[in-house]
Coordinates of C-alpha atoms and ligand atoms in Angstrom, one line a residue:
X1 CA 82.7 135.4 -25.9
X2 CA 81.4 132.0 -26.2
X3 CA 82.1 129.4 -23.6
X4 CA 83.8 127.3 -25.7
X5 CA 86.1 130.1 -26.5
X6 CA 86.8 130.8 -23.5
X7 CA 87.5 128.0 -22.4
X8 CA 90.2 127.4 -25.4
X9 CA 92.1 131.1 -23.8
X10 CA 92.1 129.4 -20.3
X11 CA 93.6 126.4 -21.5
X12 CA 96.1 128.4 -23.7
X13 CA 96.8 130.5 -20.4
X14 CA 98.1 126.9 -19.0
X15 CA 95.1 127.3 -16.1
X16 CA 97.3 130.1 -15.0
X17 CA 94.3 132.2 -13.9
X18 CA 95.2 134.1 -10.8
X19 CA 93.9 137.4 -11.6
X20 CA 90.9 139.5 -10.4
X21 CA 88.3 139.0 -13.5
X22 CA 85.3 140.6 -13.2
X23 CA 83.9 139.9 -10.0
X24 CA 85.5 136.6 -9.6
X25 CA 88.7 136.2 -7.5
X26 CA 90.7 132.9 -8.3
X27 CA 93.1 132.1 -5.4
X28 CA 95.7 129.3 -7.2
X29 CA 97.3 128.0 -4.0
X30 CA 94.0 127.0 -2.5
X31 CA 92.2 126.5 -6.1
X32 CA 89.3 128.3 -4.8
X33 CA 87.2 130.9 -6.7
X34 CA 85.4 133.2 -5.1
X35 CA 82.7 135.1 -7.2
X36 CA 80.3 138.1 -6.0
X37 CA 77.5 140.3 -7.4
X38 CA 76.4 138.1 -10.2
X39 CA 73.9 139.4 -12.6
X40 CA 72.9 138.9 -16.4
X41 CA 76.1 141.3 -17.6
X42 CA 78.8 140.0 -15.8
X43 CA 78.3 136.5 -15.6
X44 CA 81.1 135.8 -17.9
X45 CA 83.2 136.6 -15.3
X46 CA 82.8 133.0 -14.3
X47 CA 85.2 131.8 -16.6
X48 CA 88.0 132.9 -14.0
X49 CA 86.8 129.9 -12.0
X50 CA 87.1 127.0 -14.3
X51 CA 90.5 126.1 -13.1
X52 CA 89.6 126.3 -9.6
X53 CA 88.5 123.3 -7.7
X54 CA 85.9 124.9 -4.9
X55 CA 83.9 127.7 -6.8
X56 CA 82.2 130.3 -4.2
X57 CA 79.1 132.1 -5.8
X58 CA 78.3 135.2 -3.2
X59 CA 75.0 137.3 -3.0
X60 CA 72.7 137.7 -5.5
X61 CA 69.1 137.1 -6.2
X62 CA 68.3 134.6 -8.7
X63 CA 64.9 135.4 -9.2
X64 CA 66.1 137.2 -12.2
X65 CA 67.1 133.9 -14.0
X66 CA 64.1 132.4 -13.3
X67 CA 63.0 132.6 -16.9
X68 CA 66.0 130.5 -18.1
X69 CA 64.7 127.8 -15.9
X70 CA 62.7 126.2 -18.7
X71 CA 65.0 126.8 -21.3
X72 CA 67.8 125.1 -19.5
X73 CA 69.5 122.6 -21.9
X74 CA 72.9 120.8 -21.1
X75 CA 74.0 120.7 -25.1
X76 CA 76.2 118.0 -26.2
X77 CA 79.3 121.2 -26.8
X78 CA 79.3 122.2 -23.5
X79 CA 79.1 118.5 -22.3
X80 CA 82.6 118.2 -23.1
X81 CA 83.5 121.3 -21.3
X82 CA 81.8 120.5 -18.4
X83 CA 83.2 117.1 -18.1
X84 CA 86.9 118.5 -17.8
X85 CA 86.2 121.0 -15.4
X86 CA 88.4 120.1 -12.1
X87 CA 85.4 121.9 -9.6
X88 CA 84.6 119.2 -6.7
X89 CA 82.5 122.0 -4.7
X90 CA 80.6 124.8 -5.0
X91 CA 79.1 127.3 -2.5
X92 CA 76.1 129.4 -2.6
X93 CA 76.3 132.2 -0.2
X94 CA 73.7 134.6 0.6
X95 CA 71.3 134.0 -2.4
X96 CA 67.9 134.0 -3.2
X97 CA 67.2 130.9 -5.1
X98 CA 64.3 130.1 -6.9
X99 CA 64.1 126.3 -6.7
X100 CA 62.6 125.7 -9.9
X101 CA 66.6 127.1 -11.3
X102 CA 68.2 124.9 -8.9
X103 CA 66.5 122.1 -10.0
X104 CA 66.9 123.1 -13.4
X105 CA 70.8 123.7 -12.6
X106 CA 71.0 120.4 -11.7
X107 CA 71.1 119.4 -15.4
X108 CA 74.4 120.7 -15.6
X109 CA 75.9 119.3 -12.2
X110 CA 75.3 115.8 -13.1
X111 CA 78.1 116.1 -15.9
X112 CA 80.6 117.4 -13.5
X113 CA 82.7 115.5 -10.7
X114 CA 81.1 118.0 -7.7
X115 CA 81.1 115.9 -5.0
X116 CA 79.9 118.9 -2.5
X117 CA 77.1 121.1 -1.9
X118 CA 76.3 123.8 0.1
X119 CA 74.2 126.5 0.8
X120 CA 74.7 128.9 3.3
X121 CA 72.4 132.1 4.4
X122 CA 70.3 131.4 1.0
X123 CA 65.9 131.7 0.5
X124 CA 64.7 129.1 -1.2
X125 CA 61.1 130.6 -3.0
X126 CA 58.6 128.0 -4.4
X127 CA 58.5 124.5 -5.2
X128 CA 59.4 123.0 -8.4
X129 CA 59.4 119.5 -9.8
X130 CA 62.2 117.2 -9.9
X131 CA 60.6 114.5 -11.7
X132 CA 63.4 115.6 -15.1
X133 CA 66.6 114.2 -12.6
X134 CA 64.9 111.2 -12.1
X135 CA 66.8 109.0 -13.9
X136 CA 70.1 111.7 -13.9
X137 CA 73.3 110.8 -11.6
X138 CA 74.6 113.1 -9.4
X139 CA 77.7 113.0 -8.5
X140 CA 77.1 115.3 -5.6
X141 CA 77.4 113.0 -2.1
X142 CA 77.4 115.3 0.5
X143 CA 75.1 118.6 0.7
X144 CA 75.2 121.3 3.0
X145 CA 72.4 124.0 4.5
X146 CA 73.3 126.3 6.9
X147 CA 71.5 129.5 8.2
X148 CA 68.5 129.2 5.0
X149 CA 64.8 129.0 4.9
X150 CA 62.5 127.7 2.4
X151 CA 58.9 126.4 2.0
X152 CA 57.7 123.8 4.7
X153 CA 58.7 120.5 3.5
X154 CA 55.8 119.1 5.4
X155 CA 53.7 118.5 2.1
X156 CA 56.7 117.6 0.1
X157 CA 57.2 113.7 0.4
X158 CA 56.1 113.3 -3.1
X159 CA 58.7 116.1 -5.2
X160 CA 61.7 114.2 -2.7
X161 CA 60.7 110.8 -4.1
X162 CA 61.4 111.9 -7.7
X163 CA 65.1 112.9 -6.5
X164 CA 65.6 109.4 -4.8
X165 CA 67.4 107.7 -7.2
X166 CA 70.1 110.7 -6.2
X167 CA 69.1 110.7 -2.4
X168 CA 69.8 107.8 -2.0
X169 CA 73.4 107.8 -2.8
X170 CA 74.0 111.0 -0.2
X171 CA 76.3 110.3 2.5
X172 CA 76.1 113.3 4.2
X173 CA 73.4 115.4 4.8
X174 CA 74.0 118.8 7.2
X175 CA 71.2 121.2 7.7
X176 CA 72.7 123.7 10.5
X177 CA 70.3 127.1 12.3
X178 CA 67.6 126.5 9.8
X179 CA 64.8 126.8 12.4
X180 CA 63.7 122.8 10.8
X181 CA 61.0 121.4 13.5
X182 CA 61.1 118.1 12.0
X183 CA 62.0 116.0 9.3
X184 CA 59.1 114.3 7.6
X185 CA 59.3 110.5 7.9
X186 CA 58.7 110.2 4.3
X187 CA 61.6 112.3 3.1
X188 CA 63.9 110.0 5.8
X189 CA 63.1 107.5 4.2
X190 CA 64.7 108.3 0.8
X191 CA 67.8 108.8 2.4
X192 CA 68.7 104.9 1.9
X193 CA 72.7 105.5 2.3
X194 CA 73.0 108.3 4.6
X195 CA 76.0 108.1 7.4
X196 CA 76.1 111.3 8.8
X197 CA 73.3 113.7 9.1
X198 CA 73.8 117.1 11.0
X199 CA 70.5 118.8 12.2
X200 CA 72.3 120.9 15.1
X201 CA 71.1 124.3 15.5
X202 CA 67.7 124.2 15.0
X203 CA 64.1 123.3 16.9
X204 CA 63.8 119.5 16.9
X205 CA 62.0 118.6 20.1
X206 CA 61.3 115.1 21.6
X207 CA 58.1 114.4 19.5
X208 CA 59.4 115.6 16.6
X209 CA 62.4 112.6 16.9
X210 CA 59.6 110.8 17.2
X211 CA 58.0 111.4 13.6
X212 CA 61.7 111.9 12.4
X213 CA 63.3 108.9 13.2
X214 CA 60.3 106.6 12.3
X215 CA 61.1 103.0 11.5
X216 CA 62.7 103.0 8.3
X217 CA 64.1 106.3 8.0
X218 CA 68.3 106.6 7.8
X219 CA 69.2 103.0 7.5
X220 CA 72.5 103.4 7.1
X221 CA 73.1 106.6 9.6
X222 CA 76.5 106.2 11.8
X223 CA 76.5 109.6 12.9
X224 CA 73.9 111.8 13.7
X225 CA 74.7 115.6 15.4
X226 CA 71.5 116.7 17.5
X227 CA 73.9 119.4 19.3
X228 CA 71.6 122.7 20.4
X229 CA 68.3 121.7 19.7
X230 CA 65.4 121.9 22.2
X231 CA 65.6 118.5 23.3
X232 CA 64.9 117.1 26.9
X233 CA 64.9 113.5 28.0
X234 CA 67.6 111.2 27.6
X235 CA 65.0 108.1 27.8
X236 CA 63.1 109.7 24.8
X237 CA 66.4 110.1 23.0
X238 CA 67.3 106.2 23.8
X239 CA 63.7 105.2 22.8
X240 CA 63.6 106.9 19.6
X241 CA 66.5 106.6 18.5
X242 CA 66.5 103.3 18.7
X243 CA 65.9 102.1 15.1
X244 CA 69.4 102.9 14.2
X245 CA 71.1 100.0 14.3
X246 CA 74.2 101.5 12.7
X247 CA 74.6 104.3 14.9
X248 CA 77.9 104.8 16.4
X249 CA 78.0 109.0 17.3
X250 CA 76.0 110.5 18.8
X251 CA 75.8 114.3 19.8
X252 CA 73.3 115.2 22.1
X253 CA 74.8 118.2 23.7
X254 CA 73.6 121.5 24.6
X255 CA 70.1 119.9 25.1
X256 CA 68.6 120.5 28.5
X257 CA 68.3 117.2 29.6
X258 CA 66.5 115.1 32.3
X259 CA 67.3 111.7 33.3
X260 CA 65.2 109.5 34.7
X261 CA 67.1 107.4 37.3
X262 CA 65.3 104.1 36.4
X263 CA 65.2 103.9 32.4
X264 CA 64.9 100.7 31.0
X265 CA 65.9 101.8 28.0
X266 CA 69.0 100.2 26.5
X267 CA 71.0 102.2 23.7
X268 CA 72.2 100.0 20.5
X269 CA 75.7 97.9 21.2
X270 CA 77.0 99.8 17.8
X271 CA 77.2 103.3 19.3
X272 CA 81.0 103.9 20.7
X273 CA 80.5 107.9 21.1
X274 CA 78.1 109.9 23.1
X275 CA 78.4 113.5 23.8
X276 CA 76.7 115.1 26.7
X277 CA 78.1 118.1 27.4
X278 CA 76.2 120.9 28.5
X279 CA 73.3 119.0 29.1
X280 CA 72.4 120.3 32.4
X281 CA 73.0 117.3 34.0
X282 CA 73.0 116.0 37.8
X283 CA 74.2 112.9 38.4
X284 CA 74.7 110.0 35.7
X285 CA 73.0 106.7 36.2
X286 CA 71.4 106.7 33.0
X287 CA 71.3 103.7 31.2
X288 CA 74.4 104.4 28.7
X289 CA 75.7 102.6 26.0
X290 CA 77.6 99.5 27.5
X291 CA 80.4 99.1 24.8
X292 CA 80.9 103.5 24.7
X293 CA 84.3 104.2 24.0
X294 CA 84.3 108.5 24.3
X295 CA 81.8 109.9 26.5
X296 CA 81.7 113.8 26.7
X297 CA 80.0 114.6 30.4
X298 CA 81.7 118.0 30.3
X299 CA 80.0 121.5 31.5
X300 CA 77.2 119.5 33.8
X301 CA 76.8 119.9 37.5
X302 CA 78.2 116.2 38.5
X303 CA 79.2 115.7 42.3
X304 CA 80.3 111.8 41.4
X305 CA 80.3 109.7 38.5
X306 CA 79.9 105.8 39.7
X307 CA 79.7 103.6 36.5
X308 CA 81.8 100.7 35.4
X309 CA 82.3 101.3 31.5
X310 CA 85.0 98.5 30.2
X311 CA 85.9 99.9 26.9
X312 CA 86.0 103.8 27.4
X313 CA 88.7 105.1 25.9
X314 CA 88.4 108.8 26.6
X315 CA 86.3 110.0 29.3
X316 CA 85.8 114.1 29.5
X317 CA 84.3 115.3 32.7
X318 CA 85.8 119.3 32.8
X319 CA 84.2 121.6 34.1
X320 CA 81.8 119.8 36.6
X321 CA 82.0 119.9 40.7
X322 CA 83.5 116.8 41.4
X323 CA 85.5 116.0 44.6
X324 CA 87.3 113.2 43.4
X325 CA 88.9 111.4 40.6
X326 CA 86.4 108.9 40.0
X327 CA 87.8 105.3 40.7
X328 CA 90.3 103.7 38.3
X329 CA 88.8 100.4 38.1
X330 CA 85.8 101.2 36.6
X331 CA 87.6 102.3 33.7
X332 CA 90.5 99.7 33.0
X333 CA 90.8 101.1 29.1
X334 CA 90.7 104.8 29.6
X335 CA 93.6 106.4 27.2
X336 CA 92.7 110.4 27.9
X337 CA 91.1 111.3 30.8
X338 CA 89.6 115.1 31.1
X339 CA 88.9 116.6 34.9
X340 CA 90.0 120.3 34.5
X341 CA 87.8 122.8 35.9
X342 CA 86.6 120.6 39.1
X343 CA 86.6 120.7 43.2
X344 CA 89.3 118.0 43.0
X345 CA 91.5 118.1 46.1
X346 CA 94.1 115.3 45.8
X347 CA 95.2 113.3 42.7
X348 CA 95.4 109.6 43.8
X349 CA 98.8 109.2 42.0
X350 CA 98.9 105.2 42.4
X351 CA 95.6 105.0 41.3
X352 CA 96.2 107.0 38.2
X353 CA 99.0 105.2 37.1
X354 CA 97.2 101.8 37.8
X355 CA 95.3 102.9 33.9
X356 CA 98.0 101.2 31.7
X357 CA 97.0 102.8 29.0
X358 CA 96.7 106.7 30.0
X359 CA 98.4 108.9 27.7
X360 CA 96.1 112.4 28.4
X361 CA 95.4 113.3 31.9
X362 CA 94.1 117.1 32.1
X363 CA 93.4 118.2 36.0
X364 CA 94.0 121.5 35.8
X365 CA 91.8 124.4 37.3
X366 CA 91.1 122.3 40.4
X367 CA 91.2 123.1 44.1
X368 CA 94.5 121.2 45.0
X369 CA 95.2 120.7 48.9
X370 CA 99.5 121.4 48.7
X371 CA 100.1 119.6 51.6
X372 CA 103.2 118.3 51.6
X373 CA 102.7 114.4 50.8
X374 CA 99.5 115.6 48.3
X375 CA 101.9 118.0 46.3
X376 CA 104.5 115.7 46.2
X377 CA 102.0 113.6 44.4
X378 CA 100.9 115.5 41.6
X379 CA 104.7 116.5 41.0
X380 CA 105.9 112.8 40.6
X381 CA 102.9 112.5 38.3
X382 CA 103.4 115.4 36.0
X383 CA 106.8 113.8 35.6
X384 CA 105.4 111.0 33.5
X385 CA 106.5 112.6 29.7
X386 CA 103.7 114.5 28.0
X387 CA 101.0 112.7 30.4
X388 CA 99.3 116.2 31.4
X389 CA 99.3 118.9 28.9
X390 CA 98.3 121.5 31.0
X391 CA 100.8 120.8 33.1
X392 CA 102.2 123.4 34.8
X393 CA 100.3 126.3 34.4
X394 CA 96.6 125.6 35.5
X395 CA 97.7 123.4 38.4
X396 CA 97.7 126.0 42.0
X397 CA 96.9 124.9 45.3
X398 CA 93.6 125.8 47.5
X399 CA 95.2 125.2 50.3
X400 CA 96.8 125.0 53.4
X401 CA 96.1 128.7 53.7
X402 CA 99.8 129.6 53.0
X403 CA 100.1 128.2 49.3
X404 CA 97.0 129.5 48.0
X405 CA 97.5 130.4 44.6
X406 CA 101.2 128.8 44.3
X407 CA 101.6 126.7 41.7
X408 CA 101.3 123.1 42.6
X409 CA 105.2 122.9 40.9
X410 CA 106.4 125.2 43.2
X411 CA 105.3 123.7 46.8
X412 CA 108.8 122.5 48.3
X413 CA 108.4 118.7 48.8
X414 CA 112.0 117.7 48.9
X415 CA 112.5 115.1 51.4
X416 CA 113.9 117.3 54.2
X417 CA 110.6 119.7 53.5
X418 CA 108.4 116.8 53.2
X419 CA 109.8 114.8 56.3
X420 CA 110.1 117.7 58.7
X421 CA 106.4 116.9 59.6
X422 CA 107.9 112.8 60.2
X423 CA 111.2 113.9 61.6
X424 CA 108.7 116.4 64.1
X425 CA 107.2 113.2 65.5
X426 CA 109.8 111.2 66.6
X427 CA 111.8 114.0 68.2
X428 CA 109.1 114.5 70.6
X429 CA 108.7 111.2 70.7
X430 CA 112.0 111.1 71.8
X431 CA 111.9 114.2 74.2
X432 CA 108.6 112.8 75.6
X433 CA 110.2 109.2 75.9
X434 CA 113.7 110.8 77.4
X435 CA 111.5 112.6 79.8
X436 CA 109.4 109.6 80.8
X437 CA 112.6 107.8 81.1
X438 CA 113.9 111.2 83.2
X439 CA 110.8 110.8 85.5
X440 CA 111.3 107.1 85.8
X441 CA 115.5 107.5 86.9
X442 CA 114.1 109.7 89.0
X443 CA 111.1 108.1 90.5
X444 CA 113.9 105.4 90.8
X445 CA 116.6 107.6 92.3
X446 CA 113.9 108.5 94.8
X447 CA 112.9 105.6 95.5
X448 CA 116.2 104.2 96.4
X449 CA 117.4 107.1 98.2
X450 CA 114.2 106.5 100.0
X451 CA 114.8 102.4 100.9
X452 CA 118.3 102.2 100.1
X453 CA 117.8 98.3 100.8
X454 CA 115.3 97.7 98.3
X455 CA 115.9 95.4 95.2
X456 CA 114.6 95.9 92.2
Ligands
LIG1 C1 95.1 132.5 -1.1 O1 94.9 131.8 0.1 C2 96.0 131.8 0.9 C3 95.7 130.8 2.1 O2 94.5 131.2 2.7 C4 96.4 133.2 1.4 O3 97.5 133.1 2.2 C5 96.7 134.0 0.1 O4 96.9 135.3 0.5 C6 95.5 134.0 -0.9 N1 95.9 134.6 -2.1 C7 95.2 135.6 -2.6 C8 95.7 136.2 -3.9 O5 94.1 136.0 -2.1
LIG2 C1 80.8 143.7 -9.7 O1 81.5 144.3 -10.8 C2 80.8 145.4 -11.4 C3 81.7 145.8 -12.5 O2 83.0 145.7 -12.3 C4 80.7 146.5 -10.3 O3 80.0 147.5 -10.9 C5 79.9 145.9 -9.2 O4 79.8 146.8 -8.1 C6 80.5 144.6 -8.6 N1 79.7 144.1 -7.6 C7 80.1 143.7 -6.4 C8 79.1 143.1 -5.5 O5 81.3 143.8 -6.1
LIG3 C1 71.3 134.2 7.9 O1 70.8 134.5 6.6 C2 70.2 135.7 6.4 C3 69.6 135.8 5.0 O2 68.7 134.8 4.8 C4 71.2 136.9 6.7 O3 70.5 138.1 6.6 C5 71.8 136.7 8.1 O4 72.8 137.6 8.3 C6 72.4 135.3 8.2 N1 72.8 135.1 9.6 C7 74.0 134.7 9.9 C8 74.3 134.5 11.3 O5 74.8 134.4 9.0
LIG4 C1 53.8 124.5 -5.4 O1 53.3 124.0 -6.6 C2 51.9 123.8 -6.7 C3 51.6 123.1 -8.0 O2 52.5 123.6 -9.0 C4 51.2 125.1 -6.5 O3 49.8 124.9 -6.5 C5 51.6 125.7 -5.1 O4 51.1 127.0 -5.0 C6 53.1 125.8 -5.1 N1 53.5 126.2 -3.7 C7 54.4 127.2 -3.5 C8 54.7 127.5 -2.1 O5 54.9 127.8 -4.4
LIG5 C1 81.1 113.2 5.4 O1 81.5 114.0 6.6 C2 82.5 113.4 7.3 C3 82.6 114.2 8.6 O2 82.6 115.6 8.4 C4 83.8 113.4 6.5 O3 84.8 112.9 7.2 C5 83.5 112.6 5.2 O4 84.7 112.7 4.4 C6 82.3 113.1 4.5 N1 82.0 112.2 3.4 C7 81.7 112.7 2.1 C8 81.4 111.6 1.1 O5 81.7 113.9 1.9
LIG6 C1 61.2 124.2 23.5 O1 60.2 123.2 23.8 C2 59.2 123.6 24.7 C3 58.3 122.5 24.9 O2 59.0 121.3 25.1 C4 58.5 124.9 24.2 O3 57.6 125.3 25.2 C5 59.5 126.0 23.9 O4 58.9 127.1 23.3 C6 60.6 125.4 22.9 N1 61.6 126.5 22.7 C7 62.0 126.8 21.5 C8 63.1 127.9 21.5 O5 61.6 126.3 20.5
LIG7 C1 80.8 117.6 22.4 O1 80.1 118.7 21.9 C2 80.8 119.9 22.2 C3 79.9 121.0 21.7 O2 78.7 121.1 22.4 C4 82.1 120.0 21.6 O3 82.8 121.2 21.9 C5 82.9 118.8 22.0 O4 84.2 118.8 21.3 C6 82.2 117.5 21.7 N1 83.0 116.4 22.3 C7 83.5 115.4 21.6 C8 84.2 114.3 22.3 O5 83.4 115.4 20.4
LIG8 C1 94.9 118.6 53.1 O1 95.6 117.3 53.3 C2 96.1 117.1 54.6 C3 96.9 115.8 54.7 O2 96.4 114.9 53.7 C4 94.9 117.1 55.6 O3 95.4 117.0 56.9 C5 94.2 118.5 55.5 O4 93.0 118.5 56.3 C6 93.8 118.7 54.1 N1 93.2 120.1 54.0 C7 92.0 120.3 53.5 C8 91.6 121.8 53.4 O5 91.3 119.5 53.2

């Protein structure tokens, strides 16, 4: 059947397409079209898809098209087609691609409104030239790799450059578990509008931010996701990264990290989050950005944190060994507050509430003392509405000895419980003062049995 024709049955089925055909599986509530096992013979199955918005092409290796490559022409027919087709994004999973056909594909993407790319578990064989899309629009503004290989890029500055005119307009740019050691600085730079770049996953290490993340690479970047690399000082990090003046996210976690305790280093006043988790981190006295507004410190091995940030809105510090809540003042905005999976003893209730704006405290899984004042505490504070989500289930006491493993909730603190310890006191205060007084009367009753005359 010719496309055209094709097309004309779809549109006459009122883009009610829902059945299996061939090997492509259109699934109407989500528009998405999921294809398999294309070859030469069944690639007519495709039409099932055209209603769909997300298309998903599975397995296959293209080498066997490879010969179309040149032949490729968009012709002015299926123009028309192309421009009413509704697709926004299309997958690629598990293929071998030949990049001379995926540039050669490209023809045909320009006339539709995909907006997403990605690639997932695919081989990339060869190079090919890209000069033909130099002066093509592509609609396509974010692109995705994750889990592929291909030829080194190292050499490749000058095949990128012919594709700038469409780099340039990317906004988003994720290569994920693609084993990339760096990202030539020539290639950065065609990347004028980038604002989020993902290289998490991979084998970036400290030099190779270095060469990345030369001057005039990612202008425009806001966020950039290091997360999992094989990154290790912080100062490095702040140095190099340092030509992003837009930056306001940053993800540096699951690097092993070091700090160097006097970095003079100071990160760019644009960047609000930093995330630092699982870093491997001791103590905190990095330089770290002054206005930060989310800072993720959780899964390190912190004993304190002592920093005055102004502005942070949501500090997470679980699963670390502090002691203590870390003081209030030094963090007069804080809105959500993590410190679940500590050593923490007592929660300062006063202190707590003394943050205006907390709306998120999370404290379980912490080594609560359920003494009777310090129990009393955490109940009045888990009274505030919705204030602790974990609230009451990961809260049990440590000790004393005969509440371990109650729940915090459960410690008796009404005031008779709570006050038996106050009303203790003064009885013997009592007894001892009746006694002393009992002593006394008698010391006097002796003493004027003894001189009878005596005045007192
Ligand atoms: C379509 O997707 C929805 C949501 O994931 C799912 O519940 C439904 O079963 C799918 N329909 C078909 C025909 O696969
Ligand atoms: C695709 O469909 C053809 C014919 O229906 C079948 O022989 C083939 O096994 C299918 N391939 C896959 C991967 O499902
Ligand atoms: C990654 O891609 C390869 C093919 O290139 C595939 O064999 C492998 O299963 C994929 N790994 C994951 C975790 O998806
Ligand atoms: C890339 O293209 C050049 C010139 O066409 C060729 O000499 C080279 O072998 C190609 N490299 C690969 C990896 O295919
Ligand atoms: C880029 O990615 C971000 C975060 O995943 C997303 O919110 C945004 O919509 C994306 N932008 C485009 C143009 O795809
Ligand atoms: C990480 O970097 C170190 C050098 O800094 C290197 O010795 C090591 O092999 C790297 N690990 C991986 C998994 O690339
Ligand atoms: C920080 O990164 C970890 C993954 O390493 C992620 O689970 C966590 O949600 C991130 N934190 C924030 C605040 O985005
Ligand atoms: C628990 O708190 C009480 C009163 O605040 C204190 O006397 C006691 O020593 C604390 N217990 C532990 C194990 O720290």
């Amino acid at each position: 059947m010719h496309i055209t024709q094709s097309f004309v049955v779809i549109l006459l089925m009122r883009w009610k397409v829902s059945e299996v055909a061939g090997n492509c599986s259109f699934n109407e509530t989500q528009s998405h079209c999921t294809c398999s096992g294309l070859h030469q013979k069944n690639i007519g199955g495709l039409i099932a898809c055209f209603p769909a918005s997300v298309i998903e092409l599975q397995g296959g290796n293209l080498e066997q098209f490879v010969h179309f490559a040149s032949t490729i022409e968009v012709k002015e027919s299926a123009i028309n087609i192309l421009q009413v087709l509704q697709v926004t994004k299309i997958i690629f999973r598990d293929f071998v691609v030949p990049e001379v056909l995926l540039a050669a594909a490209m023809k045909f993407v320009s006339y539709l409104r995909v907006t997403e790319l990605e690639f997932e578990s695919c081989t990339f064989l060869g190079n090919a030239s890209w000069f033909h899309l130099d002066s093509k629009f592509l609609p396509v503004s974010s692109l995705r790799f994750h889990n592929v290989t291909s030829p080194s890029l190292a050499d490749r500055g000058k095949d990128f450059s012919s594709l700038s005119g469409w780099l340039g307009t990317l906004q988003n740019l994720t290569v994920t578990q693609s084993h990339v050691t760096y990202i030539p600085c020539s290639i950065g730079k065609v990347f004028r509008d980038l604002r989020y770049l993902d290289v998490s996953e991979n084998q970036l290490q400290d030099q190779s931010i270095r060469s990345s993340f030369c001057q005039g690479t990612f202008p425009q970047l806001q966020v950039l996701i290091l997360h999992h690399n094989n990154l290790s000082s912080f100062h490095t990090m702040c140095e190099m990264l340092h030509p992003l003046k837009k930056l306001t996210h940053l993800d540096l976690s699951q690097n092993y990290l070091t700090a160097l305790p006097s970095s003079s280093c100071e990160w760019q006043p644009s960047l609000l989050i930093l995330n630092l988790s699982t870093t491997g981190l001791d103590h905190v006295t990095l330089p770290l950005p002054r206005n930060v507004e989310v800072l993720d410190l959780s899964s390190n091995n912190l004993h304190s944190l002592d920093l005055a940030l102004p502005f942070l809105k949501k500090l997470h510090l679980s699963n670390n060994r502090l002691q203590a809540v870390p003081t209030a003042k030094n963090y007069p905005a804080l809105e959500v507050l993590s410190l679940d999976g500590n050593l923490i003893q007592h929660l300062p209730r006063a202190e707590l509430q003394s943050l205006r704006h907390l709306q998120n405290l999370r404290a379980g899984r912490n080594h609560y003392n359920c003494s009777c004042a310090a129990a009393s505490e955490i109940q009045v504070l888990a009274g505030v509405k919705s204030l602790m989500p974990d609230w009451p289930q990961d809260y049990a006491c440590e000790s004393p000895s005969p509440y371990q493993g109650t729940l915090v909730k459960d410690v008796p603190v009404s005031v008779l419980q709570c006050s038996k310890a106050i009303v203790i006191i003064p009885i013997s205060v009592l007894l001892v003062l009746s006694c002393l007084t009992g002593i006394i009367c008698f010391a006097r009753h002796r003493a004027r049995s003894a001189e009878p005359v005596a005045k007192l």
